[in-house]
mmCIF file of C-alpha atoms in Angstrom:
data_model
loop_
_atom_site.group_PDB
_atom_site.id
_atom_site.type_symbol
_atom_site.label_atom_id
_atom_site.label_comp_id
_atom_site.label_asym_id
_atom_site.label_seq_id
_atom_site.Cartn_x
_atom_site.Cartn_y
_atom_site.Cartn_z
ATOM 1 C CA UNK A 1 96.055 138.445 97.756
ATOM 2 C CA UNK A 2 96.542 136.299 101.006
ATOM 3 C CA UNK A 3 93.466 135.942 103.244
ATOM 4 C CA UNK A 4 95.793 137.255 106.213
ATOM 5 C CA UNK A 5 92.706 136.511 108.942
ATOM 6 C CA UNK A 6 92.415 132.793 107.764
ATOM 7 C CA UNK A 7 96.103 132.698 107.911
ATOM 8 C CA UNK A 8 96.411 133.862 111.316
ATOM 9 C CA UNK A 9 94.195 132.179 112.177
ATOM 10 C CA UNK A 10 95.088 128.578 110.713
ATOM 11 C CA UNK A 11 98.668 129.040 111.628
ATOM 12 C CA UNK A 12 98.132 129.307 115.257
ATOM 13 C CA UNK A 13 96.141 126.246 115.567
ATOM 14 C CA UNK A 14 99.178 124.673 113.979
ATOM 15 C CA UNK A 15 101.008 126.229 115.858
ATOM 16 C CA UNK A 16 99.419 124.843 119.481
ATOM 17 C CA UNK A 17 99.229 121.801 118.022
ATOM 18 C CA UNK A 18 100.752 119.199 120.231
ATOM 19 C CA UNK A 19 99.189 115.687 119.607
ATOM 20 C CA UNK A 20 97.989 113.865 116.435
ATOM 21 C CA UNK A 21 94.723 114.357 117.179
ATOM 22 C CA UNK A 22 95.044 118.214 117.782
ATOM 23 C CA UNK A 23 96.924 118.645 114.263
ATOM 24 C CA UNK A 24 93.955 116.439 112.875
ATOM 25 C CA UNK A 25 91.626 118.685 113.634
ATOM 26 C CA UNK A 26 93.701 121.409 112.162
ATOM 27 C CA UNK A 27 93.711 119.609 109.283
ATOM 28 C CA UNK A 28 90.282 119.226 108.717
ATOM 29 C CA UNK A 29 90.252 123.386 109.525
ATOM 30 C CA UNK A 30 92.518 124.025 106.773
ATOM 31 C CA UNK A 31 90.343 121.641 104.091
ATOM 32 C CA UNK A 32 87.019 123.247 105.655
ATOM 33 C CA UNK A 33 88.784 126.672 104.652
ATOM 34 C CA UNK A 34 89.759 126.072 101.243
ATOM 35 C CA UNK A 35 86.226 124.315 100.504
ATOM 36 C CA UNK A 36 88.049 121.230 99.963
ATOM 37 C CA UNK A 37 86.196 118.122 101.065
ATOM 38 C CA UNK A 38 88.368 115.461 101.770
ATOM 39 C CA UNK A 39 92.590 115.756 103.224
ATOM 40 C CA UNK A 40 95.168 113.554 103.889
ATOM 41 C CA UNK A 41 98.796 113.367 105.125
ATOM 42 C CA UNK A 42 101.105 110.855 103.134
ATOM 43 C CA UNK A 43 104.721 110.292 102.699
ATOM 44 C CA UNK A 44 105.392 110.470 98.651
ATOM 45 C CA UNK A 45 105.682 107.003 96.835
ATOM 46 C CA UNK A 46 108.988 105.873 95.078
ATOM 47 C CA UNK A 47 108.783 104.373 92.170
ATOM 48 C CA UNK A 48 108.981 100.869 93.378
ATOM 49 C CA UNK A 49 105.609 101.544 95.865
ATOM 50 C CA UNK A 50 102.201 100.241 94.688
ATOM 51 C CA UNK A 51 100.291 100.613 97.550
ATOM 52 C CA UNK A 52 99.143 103.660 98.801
ATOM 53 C CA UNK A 53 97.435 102.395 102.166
ATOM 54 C CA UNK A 54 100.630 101.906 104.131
ATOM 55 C CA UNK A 55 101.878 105.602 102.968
ATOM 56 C CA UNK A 56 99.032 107.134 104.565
ATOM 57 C CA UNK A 57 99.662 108.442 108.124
ATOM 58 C CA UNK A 58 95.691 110.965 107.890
ATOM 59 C CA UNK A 59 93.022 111.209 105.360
ATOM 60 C CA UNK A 60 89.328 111.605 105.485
ATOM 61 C CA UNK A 61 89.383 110.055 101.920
ATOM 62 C CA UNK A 62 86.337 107.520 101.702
ATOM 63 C CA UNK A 63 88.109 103.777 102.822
ATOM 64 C CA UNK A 64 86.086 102.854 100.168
ATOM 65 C CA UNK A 65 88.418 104.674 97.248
ATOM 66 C CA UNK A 66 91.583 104.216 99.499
ATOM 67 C CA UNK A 67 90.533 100.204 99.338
ATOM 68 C CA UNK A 68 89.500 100.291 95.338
ATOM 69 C CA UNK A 69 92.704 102.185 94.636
ATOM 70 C CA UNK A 70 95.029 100.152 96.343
ATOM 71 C CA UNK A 71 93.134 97.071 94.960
ATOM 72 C CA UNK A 72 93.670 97.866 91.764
ATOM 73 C CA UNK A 73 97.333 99.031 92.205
ATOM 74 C CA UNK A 74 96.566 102.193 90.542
ATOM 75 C CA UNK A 75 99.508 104.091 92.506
ATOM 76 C CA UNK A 76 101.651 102.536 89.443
ATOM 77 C CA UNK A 77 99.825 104.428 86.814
ATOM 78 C CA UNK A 78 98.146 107.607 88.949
ATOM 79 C CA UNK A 79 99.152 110.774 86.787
ATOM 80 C CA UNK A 80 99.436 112.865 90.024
ATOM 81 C CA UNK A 81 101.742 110.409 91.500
ATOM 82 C CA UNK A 82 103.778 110.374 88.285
ATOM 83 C CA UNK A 83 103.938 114.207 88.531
ATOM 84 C CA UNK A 84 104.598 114.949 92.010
ATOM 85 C CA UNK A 85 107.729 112.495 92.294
ATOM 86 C CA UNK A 86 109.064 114.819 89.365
ATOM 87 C CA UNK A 87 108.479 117.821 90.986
ATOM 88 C CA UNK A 88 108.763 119.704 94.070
ATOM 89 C CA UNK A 89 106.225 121.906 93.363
ATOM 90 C CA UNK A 90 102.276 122.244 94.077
ATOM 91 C CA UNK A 91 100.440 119.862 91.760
ATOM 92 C CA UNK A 92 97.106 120.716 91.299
ATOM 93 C CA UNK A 93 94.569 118.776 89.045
ATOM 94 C CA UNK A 94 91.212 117.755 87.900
ATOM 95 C CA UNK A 95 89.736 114.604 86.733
ATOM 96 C CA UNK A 96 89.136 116.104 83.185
ATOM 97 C CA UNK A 97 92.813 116.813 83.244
ATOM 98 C CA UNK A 98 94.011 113.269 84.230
ATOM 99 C CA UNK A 99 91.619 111.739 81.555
ATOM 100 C CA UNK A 100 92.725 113.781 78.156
ATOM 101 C CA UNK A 101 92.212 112.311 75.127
ATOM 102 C CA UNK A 102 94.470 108.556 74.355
ATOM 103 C CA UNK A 103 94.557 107.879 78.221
ATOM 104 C CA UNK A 104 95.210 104.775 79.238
ATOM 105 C CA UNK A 105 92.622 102.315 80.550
ATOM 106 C CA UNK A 106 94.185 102.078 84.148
ATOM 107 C CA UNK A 107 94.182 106.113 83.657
ATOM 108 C CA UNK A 108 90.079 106.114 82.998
ATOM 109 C CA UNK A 109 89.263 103.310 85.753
ATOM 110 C CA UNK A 110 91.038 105.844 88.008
ATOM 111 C CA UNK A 111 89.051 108.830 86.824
ATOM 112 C CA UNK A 112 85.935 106.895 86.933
ATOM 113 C CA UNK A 113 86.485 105.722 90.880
ATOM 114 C CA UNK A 114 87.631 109.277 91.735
ATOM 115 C CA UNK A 115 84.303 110.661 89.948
ATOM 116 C CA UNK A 116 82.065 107.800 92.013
ATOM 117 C CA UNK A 117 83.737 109.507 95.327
ATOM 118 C CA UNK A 118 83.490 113.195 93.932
ATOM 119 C CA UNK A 119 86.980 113.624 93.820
ATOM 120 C CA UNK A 120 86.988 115.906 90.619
ATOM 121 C CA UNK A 121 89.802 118.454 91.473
ATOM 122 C CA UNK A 122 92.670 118.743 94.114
ATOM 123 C CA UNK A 123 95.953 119.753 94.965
ATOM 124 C CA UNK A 124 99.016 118.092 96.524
ATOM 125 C CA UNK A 125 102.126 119.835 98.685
ATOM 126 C CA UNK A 126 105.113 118.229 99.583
ATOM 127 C CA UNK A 127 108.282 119.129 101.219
ATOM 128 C CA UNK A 128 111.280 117.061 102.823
ATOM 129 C CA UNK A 129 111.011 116.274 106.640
ATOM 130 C CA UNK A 130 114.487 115.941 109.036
ATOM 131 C CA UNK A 131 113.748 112.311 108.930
ATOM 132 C CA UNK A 132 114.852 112.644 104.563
ATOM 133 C CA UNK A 133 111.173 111.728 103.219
ATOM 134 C CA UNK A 134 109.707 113.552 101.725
ATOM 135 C CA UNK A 135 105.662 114.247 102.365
ATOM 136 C CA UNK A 136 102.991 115.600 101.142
ATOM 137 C CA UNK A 137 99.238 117.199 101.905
ATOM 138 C CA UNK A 138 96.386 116.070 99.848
ATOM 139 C CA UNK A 139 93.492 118.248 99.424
ATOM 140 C CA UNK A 140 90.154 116.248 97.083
ATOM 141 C CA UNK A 141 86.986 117.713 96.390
ATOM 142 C CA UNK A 142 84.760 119.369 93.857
ATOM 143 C CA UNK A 143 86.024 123.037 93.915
ATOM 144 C CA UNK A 144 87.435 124.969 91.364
ATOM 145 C CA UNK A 145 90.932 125.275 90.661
ATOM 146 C CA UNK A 146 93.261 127.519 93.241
ATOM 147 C CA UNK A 147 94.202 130.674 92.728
ATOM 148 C CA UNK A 148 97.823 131.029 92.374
ATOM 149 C CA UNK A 149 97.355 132.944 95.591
ATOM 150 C CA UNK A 150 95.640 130.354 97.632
ATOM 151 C CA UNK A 151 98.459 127.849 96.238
ATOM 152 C CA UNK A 152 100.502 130.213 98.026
ATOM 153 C CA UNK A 153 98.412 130.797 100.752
ATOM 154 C CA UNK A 154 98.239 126.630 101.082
ATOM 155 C CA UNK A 155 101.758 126.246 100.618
ATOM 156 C CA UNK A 156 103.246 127.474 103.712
ATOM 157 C CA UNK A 157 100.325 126.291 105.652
ATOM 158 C CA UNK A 158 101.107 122.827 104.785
ATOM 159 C CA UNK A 159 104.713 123.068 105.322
ATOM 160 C CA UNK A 160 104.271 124.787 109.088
ATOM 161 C CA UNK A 161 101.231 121.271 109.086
ATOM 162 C CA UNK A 162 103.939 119.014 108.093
ATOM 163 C CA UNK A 163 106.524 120.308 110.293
ATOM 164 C CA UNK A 164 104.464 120.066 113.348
ATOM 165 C CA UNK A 165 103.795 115.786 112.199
ATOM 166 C CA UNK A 166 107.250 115.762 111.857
ATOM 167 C CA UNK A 167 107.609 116.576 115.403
ATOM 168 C CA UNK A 168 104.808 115.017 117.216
ATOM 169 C CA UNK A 169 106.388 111.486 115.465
ATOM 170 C CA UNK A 170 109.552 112.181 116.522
ATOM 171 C CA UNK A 171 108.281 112.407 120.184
ATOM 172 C CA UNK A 172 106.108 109.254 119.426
ATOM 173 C CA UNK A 173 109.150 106.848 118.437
ATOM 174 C CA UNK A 174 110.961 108.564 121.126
ATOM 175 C CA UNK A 175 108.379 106.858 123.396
ATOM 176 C CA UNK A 176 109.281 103.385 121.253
ATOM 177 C CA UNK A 177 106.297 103.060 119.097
ATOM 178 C CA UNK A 178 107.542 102.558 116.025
ATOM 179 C CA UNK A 179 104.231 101.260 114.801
ATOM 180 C CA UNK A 180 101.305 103.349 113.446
ATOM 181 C CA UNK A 181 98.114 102.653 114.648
ATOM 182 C CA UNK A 182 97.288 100.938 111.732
ATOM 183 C CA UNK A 183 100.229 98.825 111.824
ATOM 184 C CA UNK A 184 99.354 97.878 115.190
ATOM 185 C CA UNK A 185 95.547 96.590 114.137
ATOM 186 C CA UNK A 186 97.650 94.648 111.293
ATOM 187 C CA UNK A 187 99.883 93.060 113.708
ATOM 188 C CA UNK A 188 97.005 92.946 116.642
ATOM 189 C CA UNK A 189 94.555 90.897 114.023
ATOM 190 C CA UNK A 190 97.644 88.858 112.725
ATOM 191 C CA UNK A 191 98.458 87.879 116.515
ATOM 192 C CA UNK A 192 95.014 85.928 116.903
ATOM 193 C CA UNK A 193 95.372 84.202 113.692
ATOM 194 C CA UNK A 194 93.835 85.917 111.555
ATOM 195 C CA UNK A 195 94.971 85.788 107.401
ATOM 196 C CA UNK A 196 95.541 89.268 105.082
ATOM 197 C CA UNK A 197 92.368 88.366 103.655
ATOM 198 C CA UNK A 198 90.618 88.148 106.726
ATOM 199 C CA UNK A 199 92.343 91.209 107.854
ATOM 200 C CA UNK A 200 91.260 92.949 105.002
ATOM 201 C CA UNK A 201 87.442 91.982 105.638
ATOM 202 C CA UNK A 202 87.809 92.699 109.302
ATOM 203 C CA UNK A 203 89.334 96.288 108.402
ATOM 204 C CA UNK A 204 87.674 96.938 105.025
ATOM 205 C CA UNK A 205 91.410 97.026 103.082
ATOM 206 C CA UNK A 206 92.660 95.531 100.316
ATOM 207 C CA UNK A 207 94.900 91.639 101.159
ATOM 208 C CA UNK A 208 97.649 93.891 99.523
ATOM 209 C CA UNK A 209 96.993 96.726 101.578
ATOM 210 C CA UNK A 210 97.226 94.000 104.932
ATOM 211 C CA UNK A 211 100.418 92.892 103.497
ATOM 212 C CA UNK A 212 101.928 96.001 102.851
ATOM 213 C CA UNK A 213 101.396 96.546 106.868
ATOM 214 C CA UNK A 214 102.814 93.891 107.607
ATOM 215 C CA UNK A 215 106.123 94.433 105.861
ATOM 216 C CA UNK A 216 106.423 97.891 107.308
ATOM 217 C CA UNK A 217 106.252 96.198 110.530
ATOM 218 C CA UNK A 218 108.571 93.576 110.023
ATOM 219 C CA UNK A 219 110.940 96.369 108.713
ATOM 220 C CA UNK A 220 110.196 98.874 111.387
ATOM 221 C CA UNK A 221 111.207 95.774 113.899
ATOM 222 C CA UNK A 222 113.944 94.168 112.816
ATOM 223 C CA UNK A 223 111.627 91.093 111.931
ATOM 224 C CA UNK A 224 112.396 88.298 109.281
ATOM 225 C CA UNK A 225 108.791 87.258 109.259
ATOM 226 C CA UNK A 226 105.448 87.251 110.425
ATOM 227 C CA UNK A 227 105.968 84.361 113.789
ATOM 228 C CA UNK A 228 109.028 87.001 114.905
ATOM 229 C CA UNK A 229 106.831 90.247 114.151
ATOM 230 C CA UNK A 230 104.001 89.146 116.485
ATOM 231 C CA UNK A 231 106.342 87.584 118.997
ATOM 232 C CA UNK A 232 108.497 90.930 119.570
ATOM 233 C CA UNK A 233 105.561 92.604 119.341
ATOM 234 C CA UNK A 234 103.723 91.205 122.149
ATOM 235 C CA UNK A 235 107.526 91.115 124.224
ATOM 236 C CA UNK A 236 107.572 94.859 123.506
ATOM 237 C CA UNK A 237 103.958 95.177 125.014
ATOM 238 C CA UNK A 238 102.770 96.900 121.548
ATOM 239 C CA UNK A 239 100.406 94.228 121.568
ATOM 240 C CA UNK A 240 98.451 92.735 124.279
#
């Protein structure tokens, strides 16, 4: 059965939510209320993506794990990434799950940093925004599996979630920032001279990770390359 006071009451703090950091916090209500400990806000990987960093628009997941997991490229062999491209429905997990019997060695070094950051079960949603990607919530922790009620429950919280992001970015690159904050620190760092690796020190990501930025920005901008990237940048006063 549907906890119909939790849903009320998550649903209209989604509902007033009106800025990023107001639907952050809402977030972070919604994990709290599930006993999950960690949530985050991605748009699903193709195929082709490796990096996970640059996907990521919220997540209280350690930068730690985010910085490990992009470093080792593990997006190309995650099991839950495999799964959730295939299918529009919830996918839920745990770490005994991902690491069966046979698995891979990319398969158990993922396990093994997900167990070092006490991510031993979760759940991802996903739906398709207006914009045609498609994106997902991320629930981690150490709970036990949901109920097929509290999928349900979950499930149209996170769409009415992802709706209001949808939304709030729309207003945002109505305003003409195309750049996420992140992409801007990328870009900011890059301006002053500053290498991926050193970016990556600075910022506690992975060179990859930096570079992956970077590309999004040049894309996002109509760049060819870094030199045109920082000098639009700074004509468009995204940078000072």
């Amino acid at each position: 059965m549907i906890n119909t006071g939790r849903q009320t009451l998550l649903t209209g703090e989604l509902a007033a939510a009106k800025s990023r950091e107001a639907l952050r916090i809402a977030l972070g209500n919604m994990r709290q209320s599930f006993n999950y400990d960690f949530v985050s806000l991605l748009r699903i990987p193709s195929e082709q993506e490796k990096i996970l960093g640059p996907l990521i628009h919220e997540s209280t997941l350690p930068q730690a794990f985010l910085r490990d997991f992009d470093r080792g490229q593990m997006l190309t062999h995650c099991p839950v990434s495999i799964k959730v491209r295939r299918s529009m429905l919830p996918i839920s997990w745990t770490v005994d799950d991902l690491k069966g019997p046979g698995s891979k060695q990319p398969v158990v070094e993922l396990c093994d940093l997900m167990g070092r950051h006490g991510l031993s079960s979760g759940v991802i949603i996903s739906f398709f925004l207006s914009d045609g990607h498609r994106y997902g919530l991320r629930f981690d922790g150490a709970r036990s599996a949901l109920t097929q009620s509290e999928i349900n429950e979950l499930s149209m919280l996170s769409l009415q979630a992802l709706e209001v992001f949808g939304h709030i970015t729309m207003s945002r690159d109505a305003q003409h920032n195309p750049l996420s904050a992140r992409e801007l620190e990328v870009v900011s760092w890059t301006a002053q001279g500053k290498t991926s690796v050193e970016i990556g020190q600075i910022l506690t990501l992975s060179d990859h990770t930096v570079n992956a930025y970077l590309t999004n920005a040049i894309r996002k901008l109509d760049c060819v390359n870094r030199t045109q990237l920082v000098a639009k940048a700074l004509r468009l006063k995204l940078i000072a």
